[in-house]
Amino acid sequence: MLSRFSIVGVLNTLIDFVTFTIINSWFGINYTTSQISGYSFGVVNSFIFNRNWTFEDKDANKKIVHEFLKFIIINLISLIITIIFMRILIKRFNLNVYIAKIIVTFAAQITNFVGYKLLVFK
């Protein structure tokens, strides 16, 4: 399960990072808005693959809407954590936006795995 989560995580991260880069670099939109946008694209991919492949949640009796709402809550928490830490890394430690993005991505992965495993796809 952890290896599947890692594969999906890499795909989500690529989607997130490419979207972030396009919005931030090409369009010059600030890193907070770029983070929200990139992360959101990764979340959609994450739900589909984690539900159907990583955690193989095939319970027909479970309402997908309820499951999706829990998934969104976990990801909102994760997104808030990444934005706060990005701001700290960029403003206080003068890190490059992309280095900060890479660092906060690891924090998000840990938060997401625990939340998905314990609350969403149990």
PDB file of C-alpha atoms in Angstrom:
ATOM      1  CA  MET A   1       0.000   0.000   0.000  1.00  0.00           C
ATOM      2  CA  LEU A   2       2.793   2.446   0.845  1.00  0.00           C
ATOM      3  CA  SER A   3       4.467   1.837  -2.525  1.00  0.00           C
ATOM      4  CA  ARG A   4       1.200   2.521  -4.367  1.00  0.00           C
ATOM      5  CA  PHE A   5       0.710   5.652  -2.278  1.00  0.00           C
ATOM      6  CA  SER A   6       4.245   6.708  -3.225  1.00  0.00           C
ATOM      7  CA  ILE A   7       3.607   6.183  -6.948  1.00  0.00           C
ATOM      8  CA  VAL A   8       0.369   8.160  -6.787  1.00  0.00           C
ATOM      9  CA  GLY A   9       2.182  10.764  -4.702  1.00  0.00           C
ATOM     10  CA  VAL A  10       4.856  11.186  -7.361  1.00  0.00           C
ATOM     11  CA  LEU A  11       2.197  11.670 -10.043  1.00  0.00           C
ATOM     12  CA  ASN A  12       0.283  14.141  -7.845  1.00  0.00           C
ATOM     13  CA  THR A  13       3.515  15.988  -7.100  1.00  0.00           C
ATOM     14  CA  LEU A  14       4.356  16.260 -10.793  1.00  0.00           C
ATOM     15  CA  ILE A  15       0.901  17.621 -11.558  1.00  0.00           C
ATOM     16  CA  ASP A  16       1.130  20.014  -8.611  1.00  0.00           C
ATOM     17  CA  PHE A  17       4.680  21.185  -9.395  1.00  0.00           C
ATOM     18  CA  VAL A  18       4.080  21.690 -13.123  1.00  0.00           C
ATOM     19  CA  THR A  19       0.868  23.629 -12.454  1.00  0.00           C
ATOM     20  CA  PHE A  20       2.593  25.664  -9.727  1.00  0.00           C
ATOM     21  CA  THR A  21       5.512  26.475 -12.043  1.00  0.00           C
ATOM     22  CA  ILE A  22       3.302  27.505 -14.954  1.00  0.00           C
ATOM     23  CA  ILE A  23       1.152  29.769 -12.819  1.00  0.00           C
ATOM     24  CA  ASN A  24       4.032  31.213 -10.794  1.00  0.00           C
ATOM     25  CA  SER A  25       6.730  31.577 -13.466  1.00  0.00           C
ATOM     26  CA  TRP A  26       4.875  31.986 -16.720  1.00  0.00           C
ATOM     27  CA  PHE A  27       1.999  34.110 -15.440  1.00  0.00           C
ATOM     28  CA  GLY A  28       3.817  35.789 -12.546  1.00  0.00           C
ATOM     29  CA  ILE A  29       1.112  34.980 -10.005  1.00  0.00           C
ATOM     30  CA  ASN A  30       2.310  34.885  -6.388  1.00  0.00           C
ATOM     31  CA  TYR A  31       3.349  31.635  -4.748  1.00  0.00           C
ATOM     32  CA  THR A  32       0.318  31.375  -2.444  1.00  0.00           C
ATOM     33  CA  THR A  33      -2.184  31.435  -5.307  1.00  0.00           C
ATOM     34  CA  SER A  34       0.099  29.188  -7.361  1.00  0.00           C
ATOM     35  CA  GLN A  35       0.304  26.732  -4.449  1.00  0.00           C
ATOM     36  CA  ILE A  36      -3.468  26.613  -4.056  1.00  0.00           C
ATOM     37  CA  SER A  37      -3.929  26.036  -7.791  1.00  0.00           C
ATOM     38  CA  GLY A  38      -1.234  23.402  -8.195  1.00  0.00           C
ATOM     39  CA  TYR A  39      -2.270  21.576  -5.050  1.00  0.00           C
ATOM     40  CA  SER A  40      -5.905  21.517  -6.170  1.00  0.00           C
ATOM     41  CA  PHE A  41      -5.051  19.828  -9.471  1.00  0.00           C
ATOM     42  CA  GLY A  42      -3.025  17.222  -7.596  1.00  0.00           C
ATOM     43  CA  VAL A  43      -5.912  16.610  -5.174  1.00  0.00           C
ATOM     44  CA  VAL A  44      -8.318  15.612  -7.939  1.00  0.00           C
ATOM     45  CA  ASN A  45      -5.826  13.088  -9.289  1.00  0.00           C
ATOM     46  CA  SER A  46      -5.055  11.903  -5.775  1.00  0.00           C
ATOM     47  CA  PHE A  47      -8.665  11.122  -4.886  1.00  0.00           C
ATOM     48  CA  ILE A  48      -9.259   9.084  -8.006  1.00  0.00           C
ATOM     49  CA  PHE A  49      -6.091   7.003  -7.784  1.00  0.00           C
ATOM     50  CA  ASN A  50      -5.903   6.631  -4.004  1.00  0.00           C
ATOM     51  CA  ARG A  51      -9.525   5.592  -3.706  1.00  0.00           C
ATOM     52  CA  ASN A  52      -9.469   3.083  -6.535  1.00  0.00           C
ATOM     53  CA  TRP A  53      -5.904   1.791  -6.531  1.00  0.00           C
ATOM     54  CA  THR A  54      -3.873   2.635  -3.406  1.00  0.00           C
ATOM     55  CA  PHE A  55      -6.455   1.871  -0.757  1.00  0.00           C
ATOM     56  CA  GLU A  56      -8.744  -0.176  -3.064  1.00  0.00           C
ATOM     57  CA  ASP A  57     -11.861   1.267  -1.502  1.00  0.00           C
ATOM     58  CA  LYS A  58     -14.527  -0.666  -3.375  1.00  0.00           C
ATOM     59  CA  ASP A  59     -17.245  -0.592  -0.697  1.00  0.00           C
ATOM     60  CA  ALA A  60     -20.404  -0.020  -2.739  1.00  0.00           C
ATOM     61  CA  ASN A  61     -22.418   0.865   0.367  1.00  0.00           C
ATOM     62  CA  LYS A  62     -20.174   3.770   1.302  1.00  0.00           C
ATOM     63  CA  LYS A  63     -21.332   7.098   0.001  1.00  0.00           C
ATOM     64  CA  ILE A  64     -18.650   8.607  -2.195  1.00  0.00           C
ATOM     65  CA  VAL A  65     -19.795  12.134  -1.320  1.00  0.00           C
ATOM     66  CA  HIS A  66     -19.114  11.584   2.387  1.00  0.00           C
ATOM     67  CA  GLU A  67     -15.752  10.027   1.585  1.00  0.00           C
ATOM     68  CA  PHE A  68     -14.868  12.889  -0.766  1.00  0.00           C
ATOM     69  CA  LEU A  69     -15.759  15.485   1.897  1.00  0.00           C
ATOM     70  CA  LYS A  70     -13.405  13.815   4.392  1.00  0.00           C
ATOM     71  CA  PHE A  71     -10.760  13.701   1.667  1.00  0.00           C
ATOM     72  CA  ILE A  72     -11.199  17.429   1.000  1.00  0.00           C
ATOM     73  CA  ILE A  73     -10.930  18.247   4.725  1.00  0.00           C
ATOM     74  CA  ILE A  74      -7.634  16.345   5.011  1.00  0.00           C
ATOM     75  CA  ASN A  75      -6.321  18.139   1.935  1.00  0.00           C
ATOM     76  CA  LEU A  76      -7.428  21.558   3.174  1.00  0.00           C
ATOM     77  CA  ILE A  77      -5.500  20.930   6.386  1.00  0.00           C
ATOM     78  CA  SER A  78      -2.503  19.850   4.345  1.00  0.00           C
ATOM     79  CA  LEU A  79      -2.808  22.876   2.047  1.00  0.00           C
ATOM     80  CA  ILE A  80      -2.940  25.260   5.005  1.00  0.00           C
ATOM     81  CA  ILE A  81       0.169  23.611   6.466  1.00  0.00           C
ATOM     82  CA  THR A  82       2.028  23.964   3.164  1.00  0.00           C
ATOM     83  CA  ILE A  83       1.092  27.619   2.736  1.00  0.00           C
ATOM     84  CA  ILE A  84       2.157  28.499   6.284  1.00  0.00           C
ATOM     85  CA  PHE A  85       5.461  26.655   5.962  1.00  0.00           C
ATOM     86  CA  MET A  86       6.127  28.074   2.491  1.00  0.00           C
ATOM     87  CA  ARG A  87       5.638  31.566   3.834  1.00  0.00           C
ATOM     88  CA  ILE A  88       8.019  30.873   6.748  1.00  0.00           C
ATOM     89  CA  LEU A  89      10.670  29.289   4.519  1.00  0.00           C
ATOM     90  CA  ILE A  90      10.496  32.086   1.951  1.00  0.00           C
ATOM     91  CA  LYS A  91      10.093  35.123   4.237  1.00  0.00           C
ATOM     92  CA  ARG A  92      12.149  34.137   7.290  1.00  0.00           C
ATOM     93  CA  PHE A  93      14.774  31.868   5.772  1.00  0.00           C
ATOM     94  CA  ASN A  94      14.974  33.515   2.338  1.00  0.00           C
ATOM     95  CA  LEU A  95      14.672  30.179   0.545  1.00  0.00           C
ATOM     96  CA  ASN A  96      13.957  30.037  -3.148  1.00  0.00           C
ATOM     97  CA  VAL A  97      10.245  29.487  -3.871  1.00  0.00           C
ATOM     98  CA  TYR A  98      10.919  26.151  -5.579  1.00  0.00           C
ATOM     99  CA  ILE A  99      13.112  24.806  -2.783  1.00  0.00           C
ATOM    100  CA  ALA A 100      10.414  25.788  -0.290  1.00  0.00           C
ATOM    101  CA  LYS A 101       7.835  24.071  -2.507  1.00  0.00           C
ATOM    102  CA  ILE A 102       9.831  20.836  -2.490  1.00  0.00           C
ATOM    103  CA  ILE A 103      10.248  20.904   1.300  1.00  0.00           C
ATOM    104  CA  VAL A 104       6.558  21.528   2.010  1.00  0.00           C
ATOM    105  CA  THR A 105       5.569  18.796  -0.427  1.00  0.00           C
ATOM    106  CA  PHE A 106       7.154  16.208   1.886  1.00  0.00           C
ATOM    107  CA  ALA A 107       5.216  17.571   4.878  1.00  0.00           C
ATOM    108  CA  ALA A 108       2.008  17.338   2.854  1.00  0.00           C
ATOM    109  CA  GLN A 109       2.695  13.716   1.889  1.00  0.00           C
ATOM    110  CA  ILE A 110       3.030  12.661   5.526  1.00  0.00           C
ATOM    111  CA  THR A 111      -0.116  14.531   6.562  1.00  0.00           C
ATOM    112  CA  ASN A 112      -2.085  13.097   3.657  1.00  0.00           C
ATOM    113  CA  PHE A 113      -1.042   9.472   4.105  1.00  0.00           C
ATOM    114  CA  VAL A 114      -1.962   9.448   7.788  1.00  0.00           C
ATOM    115  CA  GLY A 115      -5.264  11.244   7.154  1.00  0.00           C
ATOM    116  CA  TYR A 116      -6.253   9.028   4.232  1.00  0.00           C
ATOM    117  CA  LYS A 117      -5.363   5.825   6.039  1.00  0.00           C
ATOM    118  CA  LEU A 118      -7.050   6.698   9.338  1.00  0.00           C
ATOM    119  CA  LEU A 119     -10.030   8.786   8.279  1.00  0.00           C
ATOM    120  CA  VAL A 120     -10.867   8.570   4.603  1.00  0.00           C
ATOM    121  CA  PHE A 121     -10.141   5.105   3.206  1.00  0.00           C
ATOM    122  CA  LYS A 122     -10.223   3.021   6.383  1.00  0.00           C
TER     123      LYS A 122
END
